[in-house]
Amino acid sequence: MAIRLGLGLPQARHYDLGRDVPEVARAAERIGYESLWVFERALFPEPATQGLYGVEGLPWPDFYRHVADPLVTLTLAAAATERARLGTSVLVAPLHVPFQLAKSLATLDAASGGRVVAGFGTGWSLDEYAAAGIRPFEERGRVLDELIEVCRAVWGPDPVVHEGPTTRIASAAVGPKPARPIPVLLAASGPRARRRLVDHADGWLPVAMDPGALAEEWRRLQDLAAERGRTAPLRTVLRVNAQYTPRTYDGADRRPFQGSVDQIVADLVPFAEIGLEEILIDFLGSPRDAKELVDVAEQVYDKTRAAGV
């Protein structure tokens, strides 16, 4: 069976959100993409107090200056589509009040007929935590743990009860309920995060790296699941951050998932053998407009399928 393919929705400054998000969502569903995805970037610090991903000296990409709210974007896509799953890769969970986020996701799932996939991470930006974090950066793992607990409680049967460090629900009816259990996927890399994933989540949201290294990470995660007695399968959605240009790259400035459609597809092929379920392709604002995004997405889909991915 071919790997399922998902597409990142337009969230950058040069798109007309009200027009382009529904247009791209409808086109992606028509082309054959099985899921539509958003990511979260709350702000762009000027000057930056830390590098991208917390790596000293690594600059933030310019398109991070203007990233549309993920849940609003996903709601626009939900209203324009019928079948495609609606995913977050990822929401920076500790930037959200747990109860409110759980209720928003439940409402979107109910409205869309059971299509939401909740992808969570802890993030890395100190500036985002200063502006929006509900607890200090150092407590981000504990916040994510509780947020998952709150989501499970709010999405489950009434009366909802939860007692935790950030959220207290004494006993309440909370609706609407999701149309079906919302899967929770985590972007986990470190040992503690992997244990959280295996014990409390439905699946994994890795970011594309060297195929051999990714295969080793996947094997390590499966081994951990067996060691901890997990019997439920782990869902997997690989995020591929692609930069489209018509240009052909070679030599020193050739990087994975950068350049022409043919180059991007060639870089995708090795991931087909790893055993993952789905690949999310996000062009991160590199197409000039919605028309080019749809055109590139269709070419990538067709050529990826022709290559056997």
Coordinates of C-alpha atoms in Angstrom, one line a residue:
M1 CA 0.0 0.0 0.0
A2 CA 1.3 3.5 -0.9
I3 CA 2.1 5.9 1.9
R4 CA -0.7 8.4 2.6
L5 CA 0.2 12.0 1.6
G6 CA -0.9 15.1 3.4
L7 CA -0.4 18.8 2.5
G8 CA 0.5 21.8 4.5
L9 CA -2.1 24.7 4.2
P10 CA -1.1 28.3 3.3
Q11 CA -0.5 30.3 6.4
A12 CA 2.1 32.8 5.2
R13 CA 1.8 36.6 4.7
H14 CA 1.4 36.6 0.9
Y15 CA -1.7 34.4 0.9
D16 CA -5.2 35.7 1.1
L17 CA -6.4 33.4 3.9
G18 CA -10.1 33.7 3.5
R19 CA -9.9 32.9 -0.2
D20 CA -6.7 30.8 -0.5
V21 CA -7.1 28.4 2.4
P22 CA -10.5 27.0 1.2
E23 CA -9.3 27.0 -2.4
V24 CA -6.1 25.0 -1.6
A25 CA -8.0 22.7 0.7
R26 CA -10.6 21.8 -1.9
A27 CA -7.9 21.3 -4.6
A28 CA -5.8 19.1 -2.3
E29 CA -8.7 16.9 -1.6
R30 CA -9.5 16.7 -5.3
I31 CA -5.9 15.8 -6.2
G32 CA -5.8 12.9 -3.7
Y33 CA -4.2 14.3 -0.5
E34 CA -5.7 12.5 2.5
S35 CA -4.9 15.1 5.1
L36 CA -4.4 18.9 5.5
W37 CA -2.1 20.3 8.1
V38 CA -1.2 23.5 10.0
F39 CA 1.7 24.5 12.2
E40 CA 2.1 27.1 14.9
R41 CA 4.5 30.0 15.2
A42 CA 3.1 32.6 17.6
L43 CA 5.6 35.5 16.9
F44 CA 8.8 36.6 15.4
P45 CA 11.1 38.3 18.0
E46 CA 13.1 41.4 16.8
P47 CA 15.9 41.2 17.7
A48 CA 15.9 37.4 18.1
T49 CA 17.1 36.4 21.6
Q50 CA 17.9 32.9 20.5
G51 CA 18.5 31.1 17.2
L52 CA 16.1 29.0 15.3
Y53 CA 15.2 25.8 17.3
G54 CA 17.3 27.3 20.1
V55 CA 20.5 26.8 18.1
E56 CA 22.8 29.7 18.6
G57 CA 23.4 31.8 15.5
L58 CA 20.8 30.0 13.3
P59 CA 18.5 32.7 11.8
W60 CA 14.8 32.5 11.9
P61 CA 13.3 32.2 8.3
D62 CA 11.6 35.3 7.2
F63 CA 8.2 33.6 6.6
Y64 CA 7.9 33.1 10.4
R65 CA 7.2 36.9 10.6
H66 CA 3.6 36.2 9.7
V67 CA 2.0 32.8 10.4
A68 CA -1.8 32.6 10.6
D69 CA -3.4 31.1 13.6
P70 CA -3.5 27.3 13.2
L71 CA -7.0 26.5 14.4
V72 CA -8.6 29.4 12.5
T73 CA -6.8 28.2 9.3
L74 CA -7.9 24.6 10.0
T75 CA -11.5 25.7 10.5
L76 CA -11.5 27.4 7.1
A77 CA -10.2 24.2 5.5
A78 CA -12.8 22.1 7.4
A79 CA -15.7 24.1 6.0
A80 CA -14.4 23.7 2.4
T81 CA -13.7 19.9 2.5
E82 CA -15.5 16.6 3.1
R83 CA -13.0 13.8 3.6
A84 CA -9.5 15.1 4.3
R85 CA -8.3 14.7 7.9
L86 CA -7.4 18.0 9.6
G87 CA -4.1 17.9 11.5
T88 CA -1.8 20.1 13.6
S89 CA 1.9 19.5 13.2
V90 CA 2.4 20.9 15.7
L91 CA 0.5 23.0 18.2
V92 CA 2.9 24.3 20.9
A93 CA 0.8 22.9 23.7
P94 CA 2.1 25.0 26.6
L95 CA 1.1 28.2 24.8
H96 CA -2.6 27.1 25.2
V97 CA -4.9 27.0 28.2
P98 CA -5.6 23.2 28.3
F99 CA -9.4 23.3 28.8
Q100 CA -10.0 25.9 26.1
L101 CA -7.8 24.0 23.6
A102 CA -9.5 20.7 24.4
K103 CA -12.9 22.3 23.8
S104 CA -11.9 24.0 20.6
L105 CA -10.5 20.7 19.1
A106 CA -13.6 18.8 20.2
T107 CA -15.8 21.5 18.5
L108 CA -13.8 21.3 15.3
D109 CA -14.0 17.5 15.3
A110 CA -17.7 17.5 15.8
A111 CA -18.2 20.1 13.1
S112 CA -16.0 18.3 10.6
G113 CA -17.5 14.8 11.1
G114 CA -14.5 13.3 13.0
R115 CA -11.5 14.5 11.0
V116 CA -9.2 16.2 13.5
V117 CA -5.7 14.9 14.4
A118 CA -4.2 16.7 17.4
G119 CA -0.4 17.0 17.0
F120 CA 1.3 18.5 20.1
G121 CA 4.8 19.6 20.9
T122 CA 6.6 21.6 23.6
G123 CA 8.3 24.2 21.3
W124 CA 11.6 25.9 21.8
S125 CA 11.1 29.7 21.6
L126 CA 11.7 31.5 24.9
D127 CA 10.0 34.6 23.4
E128 CA 6.8 32.7 22.6
Y129 CA 6.8 31.3 26.2
A130 CA 7.3 34.8 27.6
A131 CA 4.3 36.1 25.5
A132 CA 1.9 33.3 25.8
G133 CA 3.1 30.4 27.9
I134 CA 0.8 29.4 30.8
R135 CA 3.8 28.1 32.8
P136 CA 7.6 28.8 32.6
F137 CA 9.6 27.2 29.8
E138 CA 11.3 24.8 32.2
E139 CA 7.9 23.3 33.0
R140 CA 6.9 22.7 29.4
G141 CA 6.9 18.9 29.7
R142 CA 4.7 18.8 32.7
V143 CA 2.3 21.2 31.0
L144 CA 2.1 18.9 28.0
D145 CA 1.4 15.9 30.3
E146 CA -1.5 17.7 31.9
L147 CA -2.8 19.0 28.6
I148 CA -3.1 15.5 27.3
E149 CA -5.0 14.5 30.5
V150 CA -7.3 17.4 30.2
C151 CA -8.1 16.6 26.5
R152 CA -8.8 13.0 27.3
A153 CA -11.2 14.1 30.1
V154 CA -13.0 16.8 28.1
W155 CA -13.4 14.5 25.1
G156 CA -14.7 11.7 27.2
P157 CA -18.0 11.1 28.9
D158 CA -19.7 13.5 31.3
P159 CA -19.3 14.4 34.1
V160 CA -15.8 15.7 33.3
V161 CA -13.5 15.7 36.4
H162 CA -9.9 16.8 36.5
E163 CA -7.6 18.1 39.2
G164 CA -4.1 19.2 38.2
P165 CA -1.5 22.0 38.6
T166 CA -3.0 24.2 35.9
T167 CA -6.6 23.0 35.5
R168 CA -9.4 22.1 37.9
I169 CA -12.7 20.7 36.6
A170 CA -14.7 19.8 39.7
S171 CA -17.6 18.0 37.9
A172 CA -19.2 19.3 34.7
A173 CA -20.9 18.5 31.5
V174 CA -18.7 19.7 28.6
G175 CA -19.8 19.7 25.0
P176 CA -19.8 19.2 22.2
K177 CA -18.0 15.9 22.2
P178 CA -15.8 14.9 19.4
A179 CA -17.4 12.8 16.7
R180 CA -14.9 10.0 17.6
P181 CA -11.8 9.7 19.8
I182 CA -9.4 12.4 18.6
P183 CA -5.9 10.8 18.0
V184 CA -3.1 12.6 19.8
L185 CA 0.3 12.6 18.1
L186 CA 3.5 14.0 19.6
A187 CA 6.7 15.4 18.1
A188 CA 9.0 13.5 20.4
S189 CA 12.8 13.1 20.2
G190 CA 14.4 12.8 23.7
P191 CA 14.1 9.9 26.0
R192 CA 11.5 11.4 28.3
A193 CA 9.4 12.6 25.3
R194 CA 9.5 9.2 23.8
R195 CA 8.3 7.6 27.0
R196 CA 5.4 10.2 27.1
L197 CA 4.5 9.2 23.5
V198 CA 4.5 5.5 24.1
D199 CA 2.6 5.7 27.4
H200 CA 0.0 8.5 26.6
A201 CA -0.3 9.2 22.9
D202 CA -1.5 7.6 19.7
G203 CA 1.4 8.3 17.4
W204 CA 4.5 10.1 16.4
L205 CA 5.2 13.2 14.4
P206 CA 8.8 13.1 13.3
V207 CA 10.5 15.7 11.0
A208 CA 12.4 14.4 8.0
M209 CA 16.1 13.8 8.6
D210 CA 18.6 11.4 7.1
P211 CA 16.5 8.4 6.1
G212 CA 18.9 6.0 7.9
A213 CA 18.7 8.1 11.1
L214 CA 14.9 8.3 10.9
A215 CA 14.7 4.5 10.4
E216 CA 16.8 4.1 13.5
E217 CA 14.6 6.5 15.5
W218 CA 11.5 4.6 14.4
R219 CA 13.1 1.3 15.4
R220 CA 14.1 2.7 18.8
L221 CA 10.5 4.0 19.4
Q222 CA 9.0 0.6 18.5
D223 CA 11.5 -1.2 20.8
L224 CA 10.5 1.2 23.7
A225 CA 6.8 0.5 23.0
A226 CA 7.5 -3.3 23.3
E227 CA 9.6 -2.8 26.4
R228 CA 6.8 -0.8 28.1
G229 CA 4.1 -3.3 27.2
R230 CA 2.3 -1.2 24.6
T231 CA 0.0 -3.2 22.4
A232 CA -1.8 -0.5 20.4
P233 CA 0.0 0.4 17.1
L234 CA 1.8 3.7 16.9
R235 CA 0.5 6.0 14.1
T236 CA 3.1 7.9 12.2
V237 CA 3.1 11.1 10.2
L238 CA 6.4 12.4 8.8
R239 CA 6.7 16.1 8.3
V240 CA 8.7 17.2 5.3
N241 CA 9.6 20.9 5.1
A242 CA 10.1 21.6 1.4
Q243 CA 11.3 24.7 -0.3
Y244 CA 10.1 24.8 -3.9
T245 CA 11.8 26.8 -6.7
P246 CA 11.9 26.0 -10.4
R247 CA 15.7 25.9 -10.2
T248 CA 17.8 22.8 -10.2
Y249 CA 20.4 22.8 -7.4
D250 CA 23.7 21.0 -7.5
G251 CA 27.0 21.1 -5.7
A252 CA 27.5 22.9 -2.4
D253 CA 24.0 24.5 -2.2
R254 CA 22.0 21.3 -2.7
R255 CA 19.9 20.6 0.4
P256 CA 17.2 17.9 0.9
F257 CA 13.7 18.9 -0.2
Q258 CA 14.9 22.1 -1.9
G259 CA 14.5 23.0 -5.5
S260 CA 12.4 21.7 -8.4
V261 CA 9.5 19.2 -8.1
D262 CA 11.7 16.4 -9.4
Q263 CA 14.3 17.1 -6.7
I264 CA 11.7 17.1 -3.9
V265 CA 10.2 13.9 -5.2
A266 CA 13.6 12.2 -5.5
D267 CA 14.3 13.2 -1.8
L268 CA 11.0 11.6 -0.7
V269 CA 11.6 8.2 -2.3
P270 CA 14.0 6.8 0.3
F271 CA 11.4 7.3 3.0
A272 CA 9.0 4.9 1.5
E273 CA 10.9 1.9 2.8
I274 CA 11.0 2.9 6.5
G275 CA 7.4 1.7 7.2
L276 CA 5.8 5.0 8.2
E277 CA 2.1 5.5 7.4
E278 CA 1.9 9.1 6.1
I279 CA 4.1 11.9 4.8
L280 CA 3.0 15.5 5.3
I281 CA 4.6 17.9 2.7
D282 CA 4.6 21.5 3.7
F283 CA 6.0 24.1 1.2
L284 CA 6.3 26.7 4.0
G285 CA 5.2 29.7 1.9
S286 CA 7.7 29.1 -0.9
P287 CA 5.1 29.0 -3.8
R288 CA 4.4 32.6 -4.9
D289 CA 0.6 32.3 -4.6
A290 CA -2.2 29.7 -4.1
K291 CA -2.3 28.8 -7.8
E292 CA 1.4 27.9 -7.8
L293 CA 1.0 26.0 -4.5
V294 CA -1.8 23.9 -6.0
D295 CA 0.1 23.3 -9.2
V296 CA 3.3 22.2 -7.3
A297 CA 1.3 20.1 -4.9
E298 CA -0.4 18.3 -7.9
Q299 CA 2.9 17.7 -9.6
V300 CA 4.5 16.4 -6.4
Y301 CA 1.5 14.1 -5.7
D302 CA 1.5 12.6 -9.3
K303 CA 5.3 12.1 -9.5
T304 CA 5.5 10.7 -6.0
R305 CA 2.8 8.1 -6.9
A306 CA 4.6 7.4 -10.2
A307 CA 7.8 6.8 -8.2
G308 CA 6.0 4.2 -6.0
V309 CA 5.9 6.2 -2.8

